[in-house]
Short mmCIF file of C-alpha atoms in Angstrom, two decimals:
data_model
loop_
_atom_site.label_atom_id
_atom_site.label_comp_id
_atom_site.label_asym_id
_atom_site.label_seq_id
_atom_site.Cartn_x
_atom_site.Cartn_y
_atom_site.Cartn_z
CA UNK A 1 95.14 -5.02 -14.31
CA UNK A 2 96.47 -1.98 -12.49
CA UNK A 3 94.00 0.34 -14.25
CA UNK A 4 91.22 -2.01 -13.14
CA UNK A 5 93.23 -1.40 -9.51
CA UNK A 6 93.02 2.37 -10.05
CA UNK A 7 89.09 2.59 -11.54
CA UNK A 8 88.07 0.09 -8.26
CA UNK A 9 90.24 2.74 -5.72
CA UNK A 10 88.40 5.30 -7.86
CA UNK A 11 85.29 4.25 -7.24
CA UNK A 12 86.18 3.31 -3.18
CA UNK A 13 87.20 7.11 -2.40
CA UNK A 14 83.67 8.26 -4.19
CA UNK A 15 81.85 5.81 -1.86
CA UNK A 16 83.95 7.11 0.84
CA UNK A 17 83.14 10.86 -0.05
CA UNK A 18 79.73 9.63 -0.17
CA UNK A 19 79.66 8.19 2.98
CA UNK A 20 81.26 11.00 4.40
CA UNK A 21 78.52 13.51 3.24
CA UNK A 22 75.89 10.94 4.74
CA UNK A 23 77.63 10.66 8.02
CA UNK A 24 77.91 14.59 8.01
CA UNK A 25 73.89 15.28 6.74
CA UNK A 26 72.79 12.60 9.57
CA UNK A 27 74.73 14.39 12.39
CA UNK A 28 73.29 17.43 11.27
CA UNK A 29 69.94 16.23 11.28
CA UNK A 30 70.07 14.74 14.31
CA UNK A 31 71.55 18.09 15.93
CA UNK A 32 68.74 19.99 14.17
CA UNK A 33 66.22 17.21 15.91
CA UNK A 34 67.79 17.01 19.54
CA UNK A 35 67.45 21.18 19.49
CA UNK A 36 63.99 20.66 18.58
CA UNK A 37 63.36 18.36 21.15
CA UNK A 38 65.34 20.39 23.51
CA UNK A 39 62.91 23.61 22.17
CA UNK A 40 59.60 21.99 22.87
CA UNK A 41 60.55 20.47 26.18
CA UNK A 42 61.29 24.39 27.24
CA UNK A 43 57.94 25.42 25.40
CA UNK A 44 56.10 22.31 27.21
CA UNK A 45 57.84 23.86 30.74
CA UNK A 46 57.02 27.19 29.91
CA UNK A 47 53.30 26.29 29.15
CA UNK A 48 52.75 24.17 32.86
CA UNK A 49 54.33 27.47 34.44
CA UNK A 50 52.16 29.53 33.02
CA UNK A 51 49.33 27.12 33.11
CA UNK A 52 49.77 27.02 37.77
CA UNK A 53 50.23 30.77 37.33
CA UNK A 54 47.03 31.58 35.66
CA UNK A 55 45.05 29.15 37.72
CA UNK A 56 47.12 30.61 41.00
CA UNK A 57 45.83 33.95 40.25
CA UNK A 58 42.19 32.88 39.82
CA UNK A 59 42.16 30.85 42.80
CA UNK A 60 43.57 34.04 44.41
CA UNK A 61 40.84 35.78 43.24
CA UNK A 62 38.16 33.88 44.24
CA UNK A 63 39.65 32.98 47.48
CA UNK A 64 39.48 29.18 47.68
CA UNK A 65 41.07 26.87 49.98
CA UNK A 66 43.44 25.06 47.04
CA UNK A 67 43.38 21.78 47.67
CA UNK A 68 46.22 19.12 46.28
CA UNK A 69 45.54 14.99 46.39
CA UNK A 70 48.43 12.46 46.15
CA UNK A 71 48.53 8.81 46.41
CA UNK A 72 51.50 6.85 47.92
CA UNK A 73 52.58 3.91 46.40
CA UNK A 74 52.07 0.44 47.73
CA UNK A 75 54.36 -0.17 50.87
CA UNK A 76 54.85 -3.91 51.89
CA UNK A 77 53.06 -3.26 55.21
CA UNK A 78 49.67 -3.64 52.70
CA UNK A 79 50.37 -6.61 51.73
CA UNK A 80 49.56 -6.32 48.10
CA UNK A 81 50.10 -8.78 45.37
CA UNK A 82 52.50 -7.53 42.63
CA UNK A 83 49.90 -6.95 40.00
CA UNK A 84 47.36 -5.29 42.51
CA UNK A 85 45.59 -2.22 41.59
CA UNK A 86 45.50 0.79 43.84
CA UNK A 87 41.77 1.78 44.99
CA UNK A 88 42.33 5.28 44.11
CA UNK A 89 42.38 6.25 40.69
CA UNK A 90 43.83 9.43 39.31
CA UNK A 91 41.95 10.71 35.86
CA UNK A 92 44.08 13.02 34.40
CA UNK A 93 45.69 16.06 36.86
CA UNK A 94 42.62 17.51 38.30
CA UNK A 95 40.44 14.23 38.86
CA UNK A 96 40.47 11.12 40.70
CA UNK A 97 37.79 8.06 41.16
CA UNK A 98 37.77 6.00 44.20
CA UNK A 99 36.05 2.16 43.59
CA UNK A 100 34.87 0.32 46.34
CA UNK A 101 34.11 -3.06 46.67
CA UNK A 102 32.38 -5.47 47.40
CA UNK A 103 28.89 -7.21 46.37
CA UNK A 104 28.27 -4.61 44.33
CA UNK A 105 31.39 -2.37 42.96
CA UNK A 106 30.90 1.77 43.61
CA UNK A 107 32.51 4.63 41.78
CA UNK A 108 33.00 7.81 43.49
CA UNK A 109 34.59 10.39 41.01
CA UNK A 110 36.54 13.91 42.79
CA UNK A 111 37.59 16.95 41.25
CA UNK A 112 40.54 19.52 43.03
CA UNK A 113 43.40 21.56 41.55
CA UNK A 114 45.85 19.04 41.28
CA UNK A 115 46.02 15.48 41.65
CA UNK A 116 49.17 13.18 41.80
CA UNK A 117 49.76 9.53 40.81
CA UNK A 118 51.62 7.04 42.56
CA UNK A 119 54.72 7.43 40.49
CA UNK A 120 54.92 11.06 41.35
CA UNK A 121 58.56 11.78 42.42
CA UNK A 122 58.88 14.46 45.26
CA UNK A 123 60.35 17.01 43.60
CA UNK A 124 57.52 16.91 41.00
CA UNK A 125 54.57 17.59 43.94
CA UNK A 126 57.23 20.39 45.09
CA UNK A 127 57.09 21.82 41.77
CA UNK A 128 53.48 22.69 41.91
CA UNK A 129 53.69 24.28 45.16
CA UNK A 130 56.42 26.26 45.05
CA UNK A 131 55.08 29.64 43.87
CA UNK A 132 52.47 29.41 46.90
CA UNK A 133 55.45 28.85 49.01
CA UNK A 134 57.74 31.48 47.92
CA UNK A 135 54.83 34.00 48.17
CA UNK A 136 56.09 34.51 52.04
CA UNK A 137 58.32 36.40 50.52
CA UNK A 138 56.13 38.63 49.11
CA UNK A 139 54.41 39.77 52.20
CA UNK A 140 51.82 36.93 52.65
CA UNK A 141 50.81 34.47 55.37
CA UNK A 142 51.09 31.34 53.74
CA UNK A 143 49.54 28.14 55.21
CA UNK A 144 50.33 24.28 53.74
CA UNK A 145 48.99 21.46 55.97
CA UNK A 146 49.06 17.41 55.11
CA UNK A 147 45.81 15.73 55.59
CA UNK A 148 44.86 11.72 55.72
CA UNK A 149 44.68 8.83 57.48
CA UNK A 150 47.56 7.56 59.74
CA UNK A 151 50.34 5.81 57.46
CA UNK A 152 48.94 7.76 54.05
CA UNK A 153 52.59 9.68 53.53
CA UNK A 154 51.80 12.62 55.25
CA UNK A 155 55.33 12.61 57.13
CA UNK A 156 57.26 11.59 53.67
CA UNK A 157 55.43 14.48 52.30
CA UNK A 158 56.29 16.93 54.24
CA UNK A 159 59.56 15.84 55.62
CA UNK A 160 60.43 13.65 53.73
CA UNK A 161 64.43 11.99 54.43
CA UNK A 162 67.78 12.42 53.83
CA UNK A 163 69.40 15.39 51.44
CA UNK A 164 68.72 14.42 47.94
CA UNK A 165 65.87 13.72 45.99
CA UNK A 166 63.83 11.84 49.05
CA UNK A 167 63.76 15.45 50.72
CA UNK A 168 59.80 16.56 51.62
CA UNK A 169 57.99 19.85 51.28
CA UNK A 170 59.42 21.76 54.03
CA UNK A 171 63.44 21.14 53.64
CA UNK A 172 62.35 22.39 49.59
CA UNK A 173 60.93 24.78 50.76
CA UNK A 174 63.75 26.93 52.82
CA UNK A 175 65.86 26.12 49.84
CA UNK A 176 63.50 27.48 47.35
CA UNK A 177 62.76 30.37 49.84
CA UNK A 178 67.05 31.16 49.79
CA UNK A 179 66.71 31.00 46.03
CA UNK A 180 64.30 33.53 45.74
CA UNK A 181 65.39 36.01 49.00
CA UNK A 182 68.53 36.31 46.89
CA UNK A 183 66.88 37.18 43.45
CA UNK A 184 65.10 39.56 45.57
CA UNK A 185 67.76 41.28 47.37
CA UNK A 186 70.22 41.48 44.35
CA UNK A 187 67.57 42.93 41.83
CA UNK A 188 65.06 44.52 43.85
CA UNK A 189 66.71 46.11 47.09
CA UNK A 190 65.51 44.29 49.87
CA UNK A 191 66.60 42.98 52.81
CA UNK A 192 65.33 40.14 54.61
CA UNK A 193 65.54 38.51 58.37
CA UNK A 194 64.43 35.07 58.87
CA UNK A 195 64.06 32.95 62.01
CA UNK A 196 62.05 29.45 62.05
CA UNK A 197 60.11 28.08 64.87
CA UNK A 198 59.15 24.25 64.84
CA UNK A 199 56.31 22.93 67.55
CA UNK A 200 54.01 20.36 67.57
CA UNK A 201 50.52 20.06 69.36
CA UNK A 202 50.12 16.96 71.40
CA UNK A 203 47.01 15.94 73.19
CA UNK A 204 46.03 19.40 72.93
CA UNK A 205 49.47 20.52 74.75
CA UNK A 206 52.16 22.39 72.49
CA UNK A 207 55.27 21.05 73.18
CA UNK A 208 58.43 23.00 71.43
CA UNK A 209 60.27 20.84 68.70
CA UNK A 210 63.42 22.92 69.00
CA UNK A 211 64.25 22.69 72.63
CA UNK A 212 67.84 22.48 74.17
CA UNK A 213 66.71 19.46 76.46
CA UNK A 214 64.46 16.47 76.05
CA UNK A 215 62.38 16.56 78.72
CA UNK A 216 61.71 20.47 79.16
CA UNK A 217 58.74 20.66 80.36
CA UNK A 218 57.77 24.56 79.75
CA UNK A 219 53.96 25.00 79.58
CA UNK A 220 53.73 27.01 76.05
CA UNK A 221 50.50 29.45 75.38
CA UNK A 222 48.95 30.47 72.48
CA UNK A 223 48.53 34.72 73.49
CA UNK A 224 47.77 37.61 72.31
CA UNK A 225 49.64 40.96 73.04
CA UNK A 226 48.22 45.00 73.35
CA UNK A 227 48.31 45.02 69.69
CA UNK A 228 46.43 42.32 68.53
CA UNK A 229 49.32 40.06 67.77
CA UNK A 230 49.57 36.24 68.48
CA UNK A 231 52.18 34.34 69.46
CA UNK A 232 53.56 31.35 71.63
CA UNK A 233 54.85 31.71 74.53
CA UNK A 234 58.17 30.51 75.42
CA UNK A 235 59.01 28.43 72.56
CA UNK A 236 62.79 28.62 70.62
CA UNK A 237 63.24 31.05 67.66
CA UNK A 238 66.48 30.38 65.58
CA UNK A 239 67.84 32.64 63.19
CA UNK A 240 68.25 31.31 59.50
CA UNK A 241 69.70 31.81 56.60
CA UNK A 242 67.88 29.68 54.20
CA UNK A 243 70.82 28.76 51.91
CA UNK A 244 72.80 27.11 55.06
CA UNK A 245 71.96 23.34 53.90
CA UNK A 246 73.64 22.24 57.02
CA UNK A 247 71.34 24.41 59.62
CA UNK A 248 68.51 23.32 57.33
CA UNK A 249 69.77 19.35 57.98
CA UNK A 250 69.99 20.09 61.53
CA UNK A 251 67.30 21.83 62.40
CA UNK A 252 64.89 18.65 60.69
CA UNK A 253 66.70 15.97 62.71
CA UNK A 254 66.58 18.00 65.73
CA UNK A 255 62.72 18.19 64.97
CA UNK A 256 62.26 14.51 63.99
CA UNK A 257 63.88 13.40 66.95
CA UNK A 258 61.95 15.01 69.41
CA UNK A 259 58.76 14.75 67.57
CA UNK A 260 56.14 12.06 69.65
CA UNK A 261 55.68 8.81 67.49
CA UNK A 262 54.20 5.34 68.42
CA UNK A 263 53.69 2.21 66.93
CA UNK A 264 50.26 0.63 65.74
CA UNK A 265 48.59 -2.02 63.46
CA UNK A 266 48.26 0.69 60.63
CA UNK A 267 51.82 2.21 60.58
CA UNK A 268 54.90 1.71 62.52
CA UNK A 269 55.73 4.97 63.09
CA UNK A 270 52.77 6.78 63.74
CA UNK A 271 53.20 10.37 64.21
CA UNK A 272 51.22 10.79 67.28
CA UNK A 273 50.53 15.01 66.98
CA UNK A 274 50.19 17.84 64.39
CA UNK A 275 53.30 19.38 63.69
CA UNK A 276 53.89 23.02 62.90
CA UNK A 277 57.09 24.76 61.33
CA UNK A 278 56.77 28.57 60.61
CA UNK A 279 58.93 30.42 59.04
CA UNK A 280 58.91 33.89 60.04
CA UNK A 281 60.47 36.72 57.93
CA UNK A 282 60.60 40.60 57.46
CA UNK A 283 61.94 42.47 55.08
CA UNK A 284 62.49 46.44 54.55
CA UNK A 285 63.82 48.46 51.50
CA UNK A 286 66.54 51.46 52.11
CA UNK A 287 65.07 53.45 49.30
CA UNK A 288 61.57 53.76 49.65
CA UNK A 289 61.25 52.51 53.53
CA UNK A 290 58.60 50.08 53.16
CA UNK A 291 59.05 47.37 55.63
CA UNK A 292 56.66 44.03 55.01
CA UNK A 293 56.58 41.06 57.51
CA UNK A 294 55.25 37.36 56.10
CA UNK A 295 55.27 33.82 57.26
CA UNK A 296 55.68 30.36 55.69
CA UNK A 297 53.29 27.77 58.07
CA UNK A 298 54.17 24.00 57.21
CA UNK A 299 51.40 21.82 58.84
CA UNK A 300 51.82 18.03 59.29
CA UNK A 301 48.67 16.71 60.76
CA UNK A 302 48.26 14.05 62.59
CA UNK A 303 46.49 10.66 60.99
CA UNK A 304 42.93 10.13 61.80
CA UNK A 305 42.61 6.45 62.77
CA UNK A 306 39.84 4.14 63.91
CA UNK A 307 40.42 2.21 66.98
CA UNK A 308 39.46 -1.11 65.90
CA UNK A 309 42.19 -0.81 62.81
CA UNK A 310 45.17 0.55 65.14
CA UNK A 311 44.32 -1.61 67.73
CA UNK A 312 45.67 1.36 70.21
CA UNK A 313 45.26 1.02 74.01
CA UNK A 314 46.55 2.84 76.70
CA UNK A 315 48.46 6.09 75.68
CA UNK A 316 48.11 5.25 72.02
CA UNK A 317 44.28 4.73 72.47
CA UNK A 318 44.48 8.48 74.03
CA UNK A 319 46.48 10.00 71.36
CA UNK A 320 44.37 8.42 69.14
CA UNK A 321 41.06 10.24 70.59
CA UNK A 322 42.76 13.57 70.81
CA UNK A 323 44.25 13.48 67.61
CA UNK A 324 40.50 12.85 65.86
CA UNK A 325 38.59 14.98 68.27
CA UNK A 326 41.00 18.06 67.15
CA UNK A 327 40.45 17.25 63.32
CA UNK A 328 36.89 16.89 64.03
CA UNK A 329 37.65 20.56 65.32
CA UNK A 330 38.88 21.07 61.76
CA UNK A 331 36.51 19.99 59.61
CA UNK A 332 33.63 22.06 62.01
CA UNK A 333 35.56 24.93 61.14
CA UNK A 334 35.68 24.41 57.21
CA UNK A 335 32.22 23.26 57.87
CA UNK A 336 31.02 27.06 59.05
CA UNK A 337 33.19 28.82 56.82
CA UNK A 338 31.51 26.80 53.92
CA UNK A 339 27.63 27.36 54.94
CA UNK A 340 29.13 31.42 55.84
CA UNK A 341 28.17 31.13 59.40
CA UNK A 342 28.32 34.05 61.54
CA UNK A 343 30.35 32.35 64.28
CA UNK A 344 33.44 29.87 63.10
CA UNK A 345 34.53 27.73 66.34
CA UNK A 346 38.36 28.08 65.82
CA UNK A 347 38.38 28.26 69.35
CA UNK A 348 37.33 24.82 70.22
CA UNK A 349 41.17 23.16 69.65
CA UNK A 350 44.35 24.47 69.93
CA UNK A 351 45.02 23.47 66.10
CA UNK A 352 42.11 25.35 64.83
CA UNK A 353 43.10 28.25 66.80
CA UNK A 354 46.76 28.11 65.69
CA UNK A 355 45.22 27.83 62.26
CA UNK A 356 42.81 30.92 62.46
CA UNK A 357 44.66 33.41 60.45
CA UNK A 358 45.22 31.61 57.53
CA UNK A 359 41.86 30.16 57.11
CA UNK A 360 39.66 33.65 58.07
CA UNK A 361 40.83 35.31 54.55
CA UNK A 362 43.90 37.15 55.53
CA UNK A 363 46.45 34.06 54.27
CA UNK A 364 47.03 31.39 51.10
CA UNK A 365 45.86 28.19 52.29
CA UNK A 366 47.08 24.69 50.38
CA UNK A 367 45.27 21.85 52.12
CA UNK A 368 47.37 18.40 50.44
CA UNK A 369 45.61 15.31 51.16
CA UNK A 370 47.31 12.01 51.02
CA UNK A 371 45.68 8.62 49.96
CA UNK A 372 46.81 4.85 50.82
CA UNK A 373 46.41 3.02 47.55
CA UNK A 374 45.23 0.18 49.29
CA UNK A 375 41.76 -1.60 49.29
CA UNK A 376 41.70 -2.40 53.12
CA UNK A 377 41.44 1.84 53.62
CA UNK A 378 39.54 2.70 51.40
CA UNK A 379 36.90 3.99 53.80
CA UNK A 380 39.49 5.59 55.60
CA UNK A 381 40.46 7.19 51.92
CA UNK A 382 36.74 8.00 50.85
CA UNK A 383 36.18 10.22 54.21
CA UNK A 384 39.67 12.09 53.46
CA UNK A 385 38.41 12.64 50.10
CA UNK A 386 34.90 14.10 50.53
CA UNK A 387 36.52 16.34 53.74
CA UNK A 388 38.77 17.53 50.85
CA UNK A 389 36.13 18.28 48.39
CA UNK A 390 34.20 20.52 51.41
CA UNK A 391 37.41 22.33 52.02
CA UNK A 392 37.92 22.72 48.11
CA UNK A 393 34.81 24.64 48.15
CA UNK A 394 35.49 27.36 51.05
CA UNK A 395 35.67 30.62 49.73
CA UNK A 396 37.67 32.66 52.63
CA UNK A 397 38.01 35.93 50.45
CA UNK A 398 40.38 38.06 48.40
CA UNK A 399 44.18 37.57 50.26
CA UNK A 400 46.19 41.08 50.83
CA UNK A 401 49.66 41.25 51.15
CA UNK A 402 51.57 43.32 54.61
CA UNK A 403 53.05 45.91 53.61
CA UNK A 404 54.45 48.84 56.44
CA UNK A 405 55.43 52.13 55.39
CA UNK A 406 57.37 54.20 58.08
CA UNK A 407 56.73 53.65 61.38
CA UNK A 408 52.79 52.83 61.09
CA UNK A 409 51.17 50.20 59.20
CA UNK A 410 48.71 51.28 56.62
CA UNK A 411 46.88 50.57 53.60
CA UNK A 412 48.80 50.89 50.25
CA UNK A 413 47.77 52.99 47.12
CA UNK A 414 48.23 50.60 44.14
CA UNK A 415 50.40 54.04 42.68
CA UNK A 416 52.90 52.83 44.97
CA UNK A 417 55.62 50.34 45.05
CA UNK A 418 53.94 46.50 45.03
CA UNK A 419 55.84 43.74 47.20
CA UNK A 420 58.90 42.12 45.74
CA UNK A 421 57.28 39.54 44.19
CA UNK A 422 54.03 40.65 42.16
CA UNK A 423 55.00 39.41 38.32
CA UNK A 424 54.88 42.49 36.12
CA UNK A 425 52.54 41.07 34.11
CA UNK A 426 49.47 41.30 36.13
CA UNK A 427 47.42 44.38 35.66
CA UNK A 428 47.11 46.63 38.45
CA UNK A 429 43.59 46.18 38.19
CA UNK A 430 44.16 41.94 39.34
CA UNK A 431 46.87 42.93 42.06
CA UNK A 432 46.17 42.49 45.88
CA UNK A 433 46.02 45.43 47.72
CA UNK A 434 48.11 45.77 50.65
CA UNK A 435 47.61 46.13 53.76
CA UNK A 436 48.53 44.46 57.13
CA UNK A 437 47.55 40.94 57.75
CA UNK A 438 48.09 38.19 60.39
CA UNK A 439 50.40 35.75 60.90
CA UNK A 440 50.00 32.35 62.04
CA UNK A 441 51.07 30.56 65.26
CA UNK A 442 54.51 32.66 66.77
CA UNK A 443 54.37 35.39 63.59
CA UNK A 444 53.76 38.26 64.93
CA UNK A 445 51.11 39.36 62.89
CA UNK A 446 47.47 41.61 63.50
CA UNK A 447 44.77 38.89 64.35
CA UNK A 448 42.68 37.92 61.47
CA UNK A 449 39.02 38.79 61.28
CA UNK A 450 36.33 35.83 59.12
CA UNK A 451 35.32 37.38 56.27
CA UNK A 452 31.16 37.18 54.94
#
């Protein structure tokens, strides 16, 4: 008996051992597995970094318009059953297809250089935008707007709400822009000044966002001074430091609440004019006295809308008219610059005019266009979708970065230093050359000339 006792506790502590050297060989395998997974999500990351900086710099090169499409999900304003299929397709994350309806179902298929399904978080559509933002920075006029039809997302886009992940384009962006000013100024030498500006055009009359009182009523001028330079007149400039989340906060609210919205049938809160911020920095090195100046231009357009859907009278009705006749402007302009024409009307709307520099190949231009899912817009969706496509295709030239040396500005050799920001892998032979370019809006920048 106890030596059948002492064979069975025998043979227990061997299954224990066992069991032991099992429990140790699967935690060790599964260590060896979560470090793999861990390995190819950083190789997967790596791969989409390189994958926007490749097509960045050929897009640079050629000198395209790039042009972003995103579609919102369904809202309960559309009245959509729970199994309901958006209208707007996605293929993959260059290509979408738009089906319409009716007796006899239609396919239109798109192609631009990134496109975003419904599920796509905000932080996600700020990932793929975020080296074309930073590249203010670097010396360059950069130019984002939001395009669609009233109630598309435009506004969530770019704005987006609150401070965490519901935050839009432009409250990213001044974070990302802090990020990167101090990478900059820690490894590089520079030092940077930034102040924003914030105005919005309304029935063709620029009304300042950032104004002390409500109902100042300063008349505001797009001018130009002796040295070419444009600006606004009398608007608010307010000096920023980017990694200040709280002057950030303040500033949007501040913006939002003086912004002009309105009701219709298509969207509750209809933003009822095109909204501009600018960011406007310089930035000059002790050691080799190069000075650059660059701007950050975050457009939120104004819906197009057809009157018998919005069902606007009165002052909405008159918004409405303004607000179409200046994107009308806008697509008259892309128009020209697409067949190469001689003469581009940027004069014929505020907007366009405001917009001049950055689309007459001295700035990056990122054109976003935002889609309602739902079938009752789809018209509204396939006219936002072929004005993207035109835009897609305007080639506005080779962008150059500012760059000052001493007191006068002039063209740099490629011998010496680049801007902060060109990556060190790029042969000399792919990097802009520099020289001064315009700004947009308030930047004081050298007016920009339409390139053949």
């Amino acid at each position: 008996s106890a030596e059948v006792i002492s064979g069975l506790k025998g043979e227990i502590n061997m299954l224990k051992e066992r069991m032991r050297i099992a429990e140790h060989k699967s935690l060790s395998v599964g260590a060896a597995t979560a470090e793999q997974v861990v390995n190819l999500e950083t190789e997967i990351s790596e791969c989409h970094a390189e994958r926007r900086r490749m097509h960045n710099l050929v897009q640079e090169l050629r000198g395209n318009v790039r042009v972003f499409a995103r579609v919102r999900p369904f809202l309960p304003g559309d009245c959509a059953d729970d199994d309901a299929q958006p209208c707007v397709l996605p293929n993959g994350e260059s290509s979408m297809q738009l089906v319409v309806g009716g007796d006899q179902l239609q396919s239109h298929s798109f192609t631009f250089d990134r496109v975003f399904p419904q599920s796509t978080s905000q932080d996600a559509v700020f990932t793929e935008v975020s080296e074309f933002v930073q590249s203010a920075l670097d010396g360059y006029n950069v130019c984002l707007f939001s395009y669609g039809q009233t109630g598309s997302g435009k506004t969530h886009t770019m704005q987006g709400s609150g401070s965490g992940q519901m935050r839009g384009i432009i409250p990213r962006s001044i974070e990302q822009v802090g990020k990167y000013k101090g990478k900059l100024e820690r490894d590089r030498g520079w030092k940077y000044e930034m102040c924003v500006s914030f105005i919005e055009i309304y029935n063709e009359t620029i009304r300042d966002l950032l104004r002390e009182k409500e109902n100042d009523e300063k008349k505001h001028e797009i001018k130009v001074n002796n040295q070419g330079r444009r600006y606004i007149s009398d608007i608010k400039m307010i000096p920023l430091e980017p990694t200040n989340a709280d002057a950030v906060e303040g500033i949007m609210h501040l913006a939002a609440k003086r912004r002009s919205v309105g009701a219709t049938d298509m969207n509750a809160t209809s933003s009822r004019s095109h909204s501009i911020f600018t960011l406007h920095l310089t930035a000059y090195h002790p050691e080799n006295g190069q000075e650059l100046r660059g701007s950050l231009n975050l457009v939120d357009l104004a819906g197009s809308e057809r009157l018998d859907r919005s069902k606007a009278t009165g002052d909405r009705a008159k918004e409405a008219m303004a607000i179409n006749k200046s994107l009308s402007c806008l697509s008259d302009v892309f128009l020209a610059i697409g067949k190469k024409s001689s003469h581009i009307p940027f004069r014929n709307s505020k907007l366009t005019y405001l917009l001049q520099p950055a689309l007459s190949g001295d700035g990056k231009s990122l054109m976003l266009v935002n889609l309602s899912p739902s079938e009752s817009s789809v018209q509204e969706s396939l006219c936002s979708l072929r004005f993207a496509s035109q835009v897609n295709k305007c080639e506005l030239g080779r962008v150059t970065s500012s760059v000052k040396s001493g007191s006068k500005s002039k063209k740099i050799s490629t011998r010496l230093p680049t801007p902060p920001g060109t990556p060190k892998s790029v042969p000399s032979s792919l990097s802009p050359s520099k020289r001064q370019i315009p700004g947009i809006s308030t930047s004081r920048n050298v007016r920009g000339r339409f390139k053949k």
